[in-house]
Short mmCIF file of C-alpha atoms and ligand atoms in Angstrom, two decimals:
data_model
loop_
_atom_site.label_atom_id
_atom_site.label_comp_id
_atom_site.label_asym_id
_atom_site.label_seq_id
_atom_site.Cartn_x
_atom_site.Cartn_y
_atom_site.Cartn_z
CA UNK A 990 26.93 -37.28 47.43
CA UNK A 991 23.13 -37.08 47.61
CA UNK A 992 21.03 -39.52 45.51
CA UNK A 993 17.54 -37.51 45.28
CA UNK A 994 14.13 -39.58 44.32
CA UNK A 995 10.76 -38.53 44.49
CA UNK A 996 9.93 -42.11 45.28
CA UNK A 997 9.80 -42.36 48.99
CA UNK A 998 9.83 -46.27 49.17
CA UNK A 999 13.08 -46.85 47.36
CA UNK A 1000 14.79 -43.53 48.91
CA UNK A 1001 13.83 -45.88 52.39
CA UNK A 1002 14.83 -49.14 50.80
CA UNK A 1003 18.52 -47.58 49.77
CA UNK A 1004 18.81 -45.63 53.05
CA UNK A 1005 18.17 -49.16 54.75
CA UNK A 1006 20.77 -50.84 51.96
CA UNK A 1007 18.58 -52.71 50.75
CA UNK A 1008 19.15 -53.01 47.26
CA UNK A 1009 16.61 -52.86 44.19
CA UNK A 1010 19.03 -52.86 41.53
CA UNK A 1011 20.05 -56.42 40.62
CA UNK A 1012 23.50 -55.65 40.08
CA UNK A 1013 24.44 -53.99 42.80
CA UNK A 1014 24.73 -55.93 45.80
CA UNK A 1015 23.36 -54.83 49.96
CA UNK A 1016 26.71 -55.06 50.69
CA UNK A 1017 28.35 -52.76 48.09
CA UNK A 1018 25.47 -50.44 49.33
CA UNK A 1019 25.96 -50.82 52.88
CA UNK A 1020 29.71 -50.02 51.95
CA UNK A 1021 28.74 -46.76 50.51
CA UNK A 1022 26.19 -45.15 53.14
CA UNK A 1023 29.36 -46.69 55.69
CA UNK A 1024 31.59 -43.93 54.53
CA UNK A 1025 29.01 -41.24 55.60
CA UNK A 1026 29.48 -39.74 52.13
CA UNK A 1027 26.45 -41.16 50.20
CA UNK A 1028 22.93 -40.02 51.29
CA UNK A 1029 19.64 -41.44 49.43
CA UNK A 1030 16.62 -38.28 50.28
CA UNK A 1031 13.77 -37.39 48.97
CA UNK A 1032 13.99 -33.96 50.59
CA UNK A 1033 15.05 -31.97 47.50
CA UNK A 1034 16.34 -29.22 50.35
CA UNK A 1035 19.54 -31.49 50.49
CA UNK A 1036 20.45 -30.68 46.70
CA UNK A 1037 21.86 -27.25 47.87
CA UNK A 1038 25.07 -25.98 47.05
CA UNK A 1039 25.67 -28.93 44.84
CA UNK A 1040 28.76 -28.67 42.03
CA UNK A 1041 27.79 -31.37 39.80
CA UNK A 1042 24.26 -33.01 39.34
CA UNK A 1043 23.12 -35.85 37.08
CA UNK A 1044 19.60 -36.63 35.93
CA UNK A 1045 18.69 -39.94 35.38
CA UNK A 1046 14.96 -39.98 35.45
CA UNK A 1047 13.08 -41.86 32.69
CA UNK A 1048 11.88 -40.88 29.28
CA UNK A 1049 8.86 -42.92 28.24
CA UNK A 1050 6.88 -42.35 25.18
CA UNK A 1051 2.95 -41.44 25.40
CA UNK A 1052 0.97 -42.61 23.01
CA UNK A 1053 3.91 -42.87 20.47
CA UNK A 1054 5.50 -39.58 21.45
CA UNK A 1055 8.27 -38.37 24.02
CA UNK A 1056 7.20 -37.75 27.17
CA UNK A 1057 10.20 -35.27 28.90
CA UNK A 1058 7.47 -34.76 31.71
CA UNK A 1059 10.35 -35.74 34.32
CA UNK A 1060 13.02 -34.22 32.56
CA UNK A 1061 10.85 -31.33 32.95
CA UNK A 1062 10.33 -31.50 36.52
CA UNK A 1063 13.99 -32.59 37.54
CA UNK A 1064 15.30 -29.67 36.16
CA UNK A 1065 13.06 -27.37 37.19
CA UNK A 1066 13.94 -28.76 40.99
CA UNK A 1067 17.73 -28.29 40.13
CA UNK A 1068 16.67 -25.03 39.08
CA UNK A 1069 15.97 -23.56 42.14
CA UNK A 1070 19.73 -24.72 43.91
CA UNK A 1071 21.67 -24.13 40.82
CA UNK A 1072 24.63 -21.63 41.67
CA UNK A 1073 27.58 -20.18 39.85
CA UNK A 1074 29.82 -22.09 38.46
CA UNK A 1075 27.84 -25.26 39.18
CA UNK A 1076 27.12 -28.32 36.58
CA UNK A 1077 24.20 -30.28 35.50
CA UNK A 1078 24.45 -33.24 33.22
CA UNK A 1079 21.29 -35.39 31.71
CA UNK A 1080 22.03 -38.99 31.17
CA UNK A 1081 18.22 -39.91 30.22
CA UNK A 1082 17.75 -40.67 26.73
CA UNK A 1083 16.21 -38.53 24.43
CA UNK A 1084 16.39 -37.06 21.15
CA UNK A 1085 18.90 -34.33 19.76
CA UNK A 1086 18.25 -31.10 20.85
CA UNK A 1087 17.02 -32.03 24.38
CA UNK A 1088 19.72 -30.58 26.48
CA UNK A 1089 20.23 -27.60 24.97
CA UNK A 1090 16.39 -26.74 24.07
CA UNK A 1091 14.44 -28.18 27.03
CA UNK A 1092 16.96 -28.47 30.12
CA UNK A 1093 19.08 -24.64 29.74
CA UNK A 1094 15.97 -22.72 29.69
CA UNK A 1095 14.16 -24.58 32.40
CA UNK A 1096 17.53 -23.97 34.20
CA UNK A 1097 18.24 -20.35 33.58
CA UNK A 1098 14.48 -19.51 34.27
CA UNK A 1099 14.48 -21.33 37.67
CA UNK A 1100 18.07 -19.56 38.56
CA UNK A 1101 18.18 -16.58 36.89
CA UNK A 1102 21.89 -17.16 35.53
CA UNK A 1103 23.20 -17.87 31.90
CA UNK A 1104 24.12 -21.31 31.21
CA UNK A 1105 27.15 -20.91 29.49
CA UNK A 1106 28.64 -18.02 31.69
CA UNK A 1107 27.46 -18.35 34.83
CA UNK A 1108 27.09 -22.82 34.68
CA UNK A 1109 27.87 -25.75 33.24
CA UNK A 1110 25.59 -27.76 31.06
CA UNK A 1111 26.44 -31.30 29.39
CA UNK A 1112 25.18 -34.88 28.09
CA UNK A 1113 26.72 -38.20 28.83
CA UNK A 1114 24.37 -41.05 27.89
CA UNK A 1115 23.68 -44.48 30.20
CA UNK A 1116 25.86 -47.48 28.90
CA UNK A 1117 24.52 -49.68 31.71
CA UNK A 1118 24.24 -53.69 30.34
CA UNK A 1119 22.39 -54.64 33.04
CA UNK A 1120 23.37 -58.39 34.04
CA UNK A 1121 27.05 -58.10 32.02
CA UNK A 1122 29.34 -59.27 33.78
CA UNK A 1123 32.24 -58.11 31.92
CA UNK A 1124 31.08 -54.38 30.99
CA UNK A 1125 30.45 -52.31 33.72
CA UNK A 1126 30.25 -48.66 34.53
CA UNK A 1127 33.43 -48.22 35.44
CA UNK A 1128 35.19 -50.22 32.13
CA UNK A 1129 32.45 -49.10 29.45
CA UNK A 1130 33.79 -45.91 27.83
CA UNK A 1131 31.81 -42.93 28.53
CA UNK A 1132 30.95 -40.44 26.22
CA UNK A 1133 30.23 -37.04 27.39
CA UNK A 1134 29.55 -33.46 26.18
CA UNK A 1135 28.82 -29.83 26.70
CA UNK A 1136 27.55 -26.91 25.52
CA UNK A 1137 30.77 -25.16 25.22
CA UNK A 1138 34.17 -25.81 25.87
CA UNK A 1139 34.08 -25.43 30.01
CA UNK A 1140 31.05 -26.90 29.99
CA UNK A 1141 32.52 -30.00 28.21
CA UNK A 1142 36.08 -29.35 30.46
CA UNK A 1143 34.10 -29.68 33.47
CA UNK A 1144 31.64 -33.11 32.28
CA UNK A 1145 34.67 -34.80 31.20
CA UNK A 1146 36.46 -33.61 34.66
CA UNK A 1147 33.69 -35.27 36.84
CA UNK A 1148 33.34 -38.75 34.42
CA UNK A 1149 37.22 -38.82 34.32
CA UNK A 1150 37.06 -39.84 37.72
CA UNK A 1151 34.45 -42.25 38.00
CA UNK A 1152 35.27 -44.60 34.52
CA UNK A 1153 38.41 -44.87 32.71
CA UNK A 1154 37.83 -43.80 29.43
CA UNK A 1155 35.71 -40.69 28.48
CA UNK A 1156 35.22 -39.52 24.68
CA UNK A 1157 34.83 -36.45 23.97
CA UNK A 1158 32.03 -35.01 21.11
CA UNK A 1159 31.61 -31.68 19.95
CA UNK A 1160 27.77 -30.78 21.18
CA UNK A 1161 25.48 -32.29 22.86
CA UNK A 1162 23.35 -33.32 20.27
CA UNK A 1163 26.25 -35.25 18.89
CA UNK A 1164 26.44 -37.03 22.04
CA UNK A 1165 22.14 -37.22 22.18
CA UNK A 1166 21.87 -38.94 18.83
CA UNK A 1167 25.21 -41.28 19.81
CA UNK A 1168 23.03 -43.02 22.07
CA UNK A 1169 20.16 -43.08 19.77
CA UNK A 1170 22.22 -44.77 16.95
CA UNK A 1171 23.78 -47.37 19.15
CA UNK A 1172 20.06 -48.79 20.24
CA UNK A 1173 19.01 -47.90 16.79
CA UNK A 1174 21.25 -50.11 15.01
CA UNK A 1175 20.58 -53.17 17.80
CA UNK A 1176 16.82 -52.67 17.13
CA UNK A 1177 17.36 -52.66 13.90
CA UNK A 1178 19.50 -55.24 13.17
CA UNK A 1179 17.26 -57.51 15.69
CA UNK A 1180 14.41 -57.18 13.51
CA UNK A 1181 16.75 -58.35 10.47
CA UNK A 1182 17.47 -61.79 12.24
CA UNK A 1183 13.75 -61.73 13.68
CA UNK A 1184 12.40 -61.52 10.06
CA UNK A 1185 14.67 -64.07 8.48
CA UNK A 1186 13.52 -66.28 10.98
CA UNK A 1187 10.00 -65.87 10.01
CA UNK A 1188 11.13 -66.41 6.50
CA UNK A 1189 13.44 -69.23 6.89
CA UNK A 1190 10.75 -71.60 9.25
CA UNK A 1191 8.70 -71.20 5.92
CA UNK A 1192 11.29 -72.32 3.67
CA UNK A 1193 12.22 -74.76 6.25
CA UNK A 1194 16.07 -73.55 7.08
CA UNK A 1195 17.51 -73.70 9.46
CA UNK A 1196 18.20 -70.19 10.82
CA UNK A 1197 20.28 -70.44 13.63
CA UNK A 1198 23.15 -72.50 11.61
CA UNK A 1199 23.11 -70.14 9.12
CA UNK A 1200 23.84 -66.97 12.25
CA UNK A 1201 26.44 -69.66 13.78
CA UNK A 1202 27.97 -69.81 10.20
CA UNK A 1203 27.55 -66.26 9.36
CA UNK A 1204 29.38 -65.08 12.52
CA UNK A 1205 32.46 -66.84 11.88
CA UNK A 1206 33.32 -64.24 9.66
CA UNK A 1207 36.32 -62.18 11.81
CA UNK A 1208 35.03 -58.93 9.48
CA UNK A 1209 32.58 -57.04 8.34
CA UNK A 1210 29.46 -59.20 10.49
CA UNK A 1211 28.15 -58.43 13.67
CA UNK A 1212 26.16 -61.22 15.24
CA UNK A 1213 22.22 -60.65 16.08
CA UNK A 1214 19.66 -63.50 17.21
CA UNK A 1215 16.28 -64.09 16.74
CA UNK A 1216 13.97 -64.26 19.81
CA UNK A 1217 10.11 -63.12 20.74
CA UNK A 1218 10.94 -59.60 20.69
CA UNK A 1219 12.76 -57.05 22.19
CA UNK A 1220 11.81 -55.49 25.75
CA UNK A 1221 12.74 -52.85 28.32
CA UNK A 1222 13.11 -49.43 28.33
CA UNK A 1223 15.93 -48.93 25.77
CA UNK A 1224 14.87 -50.89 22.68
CA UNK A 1225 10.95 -50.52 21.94
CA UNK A 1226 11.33 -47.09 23.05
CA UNK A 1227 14.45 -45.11 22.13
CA UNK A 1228 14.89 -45.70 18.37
CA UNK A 1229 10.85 -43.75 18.45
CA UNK A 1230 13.00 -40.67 20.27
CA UNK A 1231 14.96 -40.86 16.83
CA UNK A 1232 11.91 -41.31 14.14
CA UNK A 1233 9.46 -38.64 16.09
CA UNK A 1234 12.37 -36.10 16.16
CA UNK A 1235 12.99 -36.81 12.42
CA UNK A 1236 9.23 -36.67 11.80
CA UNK A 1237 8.57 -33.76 13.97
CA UNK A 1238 11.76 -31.69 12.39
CA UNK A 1239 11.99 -32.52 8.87
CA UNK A 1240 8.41 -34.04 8.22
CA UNK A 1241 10.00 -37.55 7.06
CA UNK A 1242 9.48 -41.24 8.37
CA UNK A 1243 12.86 -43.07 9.38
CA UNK A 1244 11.50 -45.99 7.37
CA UNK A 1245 14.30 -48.20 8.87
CA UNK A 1246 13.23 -47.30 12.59
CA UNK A 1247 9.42 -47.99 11.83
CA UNK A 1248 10.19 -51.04 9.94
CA UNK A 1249 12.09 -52.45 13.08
CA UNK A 1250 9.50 -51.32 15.06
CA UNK A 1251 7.14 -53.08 12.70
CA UNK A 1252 8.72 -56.59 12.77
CA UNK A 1253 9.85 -56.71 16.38
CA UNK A 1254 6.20 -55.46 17.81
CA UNK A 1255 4.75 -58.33 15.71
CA UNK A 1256 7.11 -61.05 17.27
CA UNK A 1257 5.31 -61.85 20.33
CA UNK A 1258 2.09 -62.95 17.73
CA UNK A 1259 4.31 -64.86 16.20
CA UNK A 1260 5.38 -67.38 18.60
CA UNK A 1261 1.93 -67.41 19.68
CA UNK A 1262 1.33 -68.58 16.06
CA UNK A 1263 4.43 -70.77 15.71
CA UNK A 1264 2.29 -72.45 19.54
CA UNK A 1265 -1.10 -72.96 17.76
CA UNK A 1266 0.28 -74.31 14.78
CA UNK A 1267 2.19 -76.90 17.34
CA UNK A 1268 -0.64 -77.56 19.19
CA UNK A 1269 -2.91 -78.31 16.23
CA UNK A 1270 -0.44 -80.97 14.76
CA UNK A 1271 -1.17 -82.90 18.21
CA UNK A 1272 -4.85 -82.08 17.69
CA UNK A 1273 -5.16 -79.64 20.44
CA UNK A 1274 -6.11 -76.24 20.87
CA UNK A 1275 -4.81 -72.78 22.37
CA UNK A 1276 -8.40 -72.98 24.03
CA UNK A 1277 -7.99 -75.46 26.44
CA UNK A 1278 -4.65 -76.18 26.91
CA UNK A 1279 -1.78 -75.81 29.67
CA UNK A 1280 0.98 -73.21 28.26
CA UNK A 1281 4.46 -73.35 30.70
CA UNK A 1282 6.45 -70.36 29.89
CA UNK A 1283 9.82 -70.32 30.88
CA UNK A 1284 11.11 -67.06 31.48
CA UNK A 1285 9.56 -63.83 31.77
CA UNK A 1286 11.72 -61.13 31.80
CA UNK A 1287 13.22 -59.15 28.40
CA UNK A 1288 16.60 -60.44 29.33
CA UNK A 1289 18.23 -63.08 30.40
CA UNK A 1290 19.34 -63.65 33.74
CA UNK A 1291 17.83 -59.97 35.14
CA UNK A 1292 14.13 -59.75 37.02
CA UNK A 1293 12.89 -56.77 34.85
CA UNK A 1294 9.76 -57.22 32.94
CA UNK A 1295 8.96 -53.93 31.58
CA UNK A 1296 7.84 -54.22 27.95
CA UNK A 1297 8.93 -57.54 28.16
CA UNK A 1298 7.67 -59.46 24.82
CA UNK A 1299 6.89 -62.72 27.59
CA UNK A 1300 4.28 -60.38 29.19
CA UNK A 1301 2.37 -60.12 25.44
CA UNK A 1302 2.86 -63.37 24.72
CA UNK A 1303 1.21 -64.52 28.34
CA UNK A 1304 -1.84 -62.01 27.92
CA UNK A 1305 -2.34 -62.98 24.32
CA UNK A 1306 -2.33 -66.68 25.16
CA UNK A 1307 -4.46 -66.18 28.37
CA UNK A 1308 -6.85 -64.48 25.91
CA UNK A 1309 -7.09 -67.40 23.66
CA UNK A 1310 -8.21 -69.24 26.65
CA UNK A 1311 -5.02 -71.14 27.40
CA UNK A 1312 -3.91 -72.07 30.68
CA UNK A 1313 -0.70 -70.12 31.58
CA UNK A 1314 2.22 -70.79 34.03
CA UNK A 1315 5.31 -69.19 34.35
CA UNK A 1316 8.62 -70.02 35.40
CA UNK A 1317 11.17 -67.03 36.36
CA UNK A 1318 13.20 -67.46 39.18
CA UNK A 1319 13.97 -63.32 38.73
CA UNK A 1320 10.60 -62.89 39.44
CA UNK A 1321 8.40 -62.49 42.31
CA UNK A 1322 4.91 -63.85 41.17
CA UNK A 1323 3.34 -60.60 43.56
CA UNK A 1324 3.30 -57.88 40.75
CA UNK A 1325 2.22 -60.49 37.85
CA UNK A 1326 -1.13 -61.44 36.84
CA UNK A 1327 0.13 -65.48 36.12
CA UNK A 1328 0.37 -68.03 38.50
CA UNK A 1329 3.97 -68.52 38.84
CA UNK A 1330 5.69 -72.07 39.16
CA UNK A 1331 8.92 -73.86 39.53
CA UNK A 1332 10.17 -75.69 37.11
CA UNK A 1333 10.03 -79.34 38.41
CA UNK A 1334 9.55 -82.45 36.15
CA UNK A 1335 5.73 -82.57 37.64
CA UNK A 1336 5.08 -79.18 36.39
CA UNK A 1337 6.40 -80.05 33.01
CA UNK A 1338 5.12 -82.85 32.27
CA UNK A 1339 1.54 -82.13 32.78
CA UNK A 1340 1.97 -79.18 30.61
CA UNK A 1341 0.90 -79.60 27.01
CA UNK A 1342 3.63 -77.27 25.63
CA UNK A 1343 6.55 -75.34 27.15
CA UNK A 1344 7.63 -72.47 25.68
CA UNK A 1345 11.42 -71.24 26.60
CA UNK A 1346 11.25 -67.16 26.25
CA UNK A 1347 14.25 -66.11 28.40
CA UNK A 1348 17.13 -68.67 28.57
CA UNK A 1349 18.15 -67.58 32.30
CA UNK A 1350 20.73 -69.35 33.20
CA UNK A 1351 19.20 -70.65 36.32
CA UNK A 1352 16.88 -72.68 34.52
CA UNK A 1353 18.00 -76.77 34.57
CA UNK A 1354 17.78 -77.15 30.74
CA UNK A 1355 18.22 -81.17 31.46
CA UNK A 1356 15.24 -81.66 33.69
CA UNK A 1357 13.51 -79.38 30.34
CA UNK A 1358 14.47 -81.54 28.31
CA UNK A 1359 13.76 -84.69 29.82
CA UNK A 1360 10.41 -83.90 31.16
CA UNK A 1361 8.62 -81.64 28.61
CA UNK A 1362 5.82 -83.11 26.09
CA UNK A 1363 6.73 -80.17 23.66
CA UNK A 1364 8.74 -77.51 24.03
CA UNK A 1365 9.00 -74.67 21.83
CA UNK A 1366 12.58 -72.73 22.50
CA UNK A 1367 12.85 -68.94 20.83
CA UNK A 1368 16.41 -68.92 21.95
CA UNK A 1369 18.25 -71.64 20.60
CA UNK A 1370 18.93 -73.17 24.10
CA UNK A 1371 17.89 -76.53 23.58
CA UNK A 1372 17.89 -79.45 21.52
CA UNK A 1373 16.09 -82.91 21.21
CA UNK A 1374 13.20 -84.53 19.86
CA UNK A 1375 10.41 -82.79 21.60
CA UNK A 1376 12.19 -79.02 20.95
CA UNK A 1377 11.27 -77.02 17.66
CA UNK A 1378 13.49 -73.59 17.50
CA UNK A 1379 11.83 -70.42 16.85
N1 NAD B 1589 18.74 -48.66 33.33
C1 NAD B 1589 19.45 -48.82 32.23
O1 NAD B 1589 20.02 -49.89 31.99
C2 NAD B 1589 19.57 -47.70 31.21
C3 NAD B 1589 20.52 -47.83 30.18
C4 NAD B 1589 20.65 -46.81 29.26
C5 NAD B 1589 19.82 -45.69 29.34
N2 NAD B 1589 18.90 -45.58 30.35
C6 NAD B 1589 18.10 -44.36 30.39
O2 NAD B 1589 18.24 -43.73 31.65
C7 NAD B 1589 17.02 -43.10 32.04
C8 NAD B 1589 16.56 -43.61 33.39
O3 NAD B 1589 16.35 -45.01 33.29
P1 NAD B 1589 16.21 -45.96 34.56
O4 NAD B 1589 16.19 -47.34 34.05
O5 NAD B 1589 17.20 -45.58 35.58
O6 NAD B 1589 14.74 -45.53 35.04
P2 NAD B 1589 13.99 -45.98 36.40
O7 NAD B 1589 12.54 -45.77 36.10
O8 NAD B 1589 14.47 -47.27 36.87
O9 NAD B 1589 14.46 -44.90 37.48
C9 NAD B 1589 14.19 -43.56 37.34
C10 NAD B 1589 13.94 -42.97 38.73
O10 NAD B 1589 13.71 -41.57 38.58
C11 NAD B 1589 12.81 -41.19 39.60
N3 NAD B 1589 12.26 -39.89 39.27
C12 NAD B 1589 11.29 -39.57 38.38
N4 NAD B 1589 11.11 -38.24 38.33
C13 NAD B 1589 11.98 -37.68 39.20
C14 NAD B 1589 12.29 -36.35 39.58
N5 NAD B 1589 11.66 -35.31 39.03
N6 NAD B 1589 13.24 -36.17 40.51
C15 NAD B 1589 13.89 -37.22 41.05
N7 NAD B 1589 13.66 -38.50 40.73
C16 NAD B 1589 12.71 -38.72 39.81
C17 NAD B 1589 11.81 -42.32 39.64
O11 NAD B 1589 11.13 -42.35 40.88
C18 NAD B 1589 12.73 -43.53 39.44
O12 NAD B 1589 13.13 -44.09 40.67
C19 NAD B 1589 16.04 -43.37 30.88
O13 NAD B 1589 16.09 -42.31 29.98
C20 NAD B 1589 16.61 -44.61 30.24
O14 NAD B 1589 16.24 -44.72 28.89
C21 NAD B 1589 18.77 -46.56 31.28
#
């Protein structure tokens, strides 16, 4: 198995086994390039004469809209190798209509055979949690799809192997817009909790008991929590795959998707707000004062910061002339503008408010506790005098 990247430095770091990924361990690479049979290149000579290939590359938007730029590209590469009877999958996420519309004809033009009767063409979306500990690749069920019926026979062949449950849809566009509604619906419901916490503060409710209550129901409830808003590359992005496509196609808003969007884009302002409004009770300013985030990342207990609602709330309190620290032991202060610190009872205390954005489980939640003037959790970690919940 080859594992082709166009970026040289991690194609070196992963021939070295030297993992990137969080959850996969050195040693579980070393393991693999060990047996001889896994090669990391960025020599895209080394694709040939491949059976199955699998494109994984990212799908960003620009300036609101898709960008399939390296869908684009990745195919075209595969193009060139692709022989008979061969089979390309695309895990990236994008919007109905993607495999069938954008990847075949890239494919056929770059080969000069028929997808369909002379390859194999399919869809199987990602269903990686990163940081879950119970769901992994090989337990999550995988679904996967095809063109036609080989095409299908041969996607669910190669997945059959690696997991140990596929399910089968009818198209590929069935299997495009599965992954679409399941980030949909988590976006969507996210901004639900995220606005009735805006709305309860005001009526002065307390939120969070009424989720704890809520979710004892064994039916019909699915439990969502507040927080600063959402981050990565699934959530602010892929549920804007869905609306554009809607837009673009049938000249409609998905209200429910720009709503989300809406609520959960205005979160990080809001804890900035819920800060100043702190900070003013004790006669103190944003301006001025020293701001201790805990927690950078989007999710708890992983290092990755992209669109992470902590980086918004930093800049935006930066900004406002605040003093900012951070705190994220899954974090290497190198690639961040903040000055990053530990979280010691020195640190702490000589902050004028601490504000908990990703509960990592690394964090010592007593020495918080004990040491902070004012601490402002948006998880629901802590408790005590000094802690106001989001
Ligand atoms: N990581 C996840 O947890 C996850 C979960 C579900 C869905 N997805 C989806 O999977 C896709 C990839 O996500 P990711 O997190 O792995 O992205 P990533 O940015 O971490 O990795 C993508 C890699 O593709 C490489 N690349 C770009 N163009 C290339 C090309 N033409 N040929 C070869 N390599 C190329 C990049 O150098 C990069 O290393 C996205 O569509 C994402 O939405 C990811």
């Amino acid at each position: 198995m080859i594992g082709f990247d166009l970026d040289g430095d991690k194609v070196k770091r992963l021939a070295d086994a030297d993992s990137y990924v969080e959850d996969v361990p050195d040693e579980r690479l070393a393991d693999a390039l060990a047996t001889g049979r896994y090669r990391p290149t960025d020599d895209s000579d080394h694709m040939a004469g491949f059976d199955v290939a699998v494109i994984d590359v990212p799908t960003p938007l620009r300036e609101g809209s898709p960008d399939l730029s390296y869908i684009e590209e990745a195919a075209a590469t595969l193009a060139g190798h692709l022989h008979r009877d061969a089979t390309v999958v695309l895990e990236s996420t994008s919007y109905p209509g993607t495999t069938e519309e954008l990847i075949v004809p890239i494919l056929e033009k770059g080969s000069g055979l028929r997808a369909g009767r002379d390859f194999h063409v399919g869809y199987s979306p990602e269903r990686i949690d990163p940081g879950n500990p119970t769901w992994h690749l090989e337990n999550t069920p995988k679904v996967v799809s095809g063109i036609d019926g080989p095409s299908l026979h041969s996607v669910q062949g190669f997945y059959g192997r690696l997991v140990e449950t596929t399910v089968a849809v009818s198209g590929t566009r069935e299997a495009e817009l599965t992954k679409l509604l399941e980030n949909t619906f988590r976006h969507v419901n996210i901004a639900l909790v995220n606005e009735l916490a805006m709305f309860a503060a005001d009526l002065d409710i307390d939120v969070w008991e009424a989720i704890d209550a809520a979710s004892t129901k064994p039916f019909g409830y699915l439990r969502f929590t507040p927080g600063p808003g959402v981050g990565g590359h699934c959530l602010p992005i892929d549920p804007s795959y869905l609306s554009w496509k809607v837009r673009r196609s049938l000249g409609q808003p998905f209200r429910f998707v720009e709503l989300a969007n809406d609520v959960n884009e205005h979160m990080p302002d809001y804890v900035v707000r819920r800060l100043m409004l702190a900070l003013n009770r004790m006669g103190r300013s944003i301006n001025g004062s020293r701001v201790m985030l805990l927690g950078l990342a989007y999710k708890r207990n992983t290092g990755d910061a992209r669109e992470a609602p902590g980086m918004v709330i930093a800049r935006s309190l930066v900004s406002l002339g605040a003093e900012v620290l951070v705190a994220d032991p899954h974090l290497s202060g190198e690639s961040l503008p903040f000055r990053m610190v530990e979280v010691t009872a020195d640190e702490l205390a000589a902050a004028d408010a601490v504000v908990l954005v990703t509960d990592h489980d690394a964090f010592n939640y007593d020495v918080v506790r004990t040491h902070a003037r004012y601490i402002l959790d948006t998880r629901n970690r802590l408790d005590g005098p000094t802690v106001e919940r989001l």
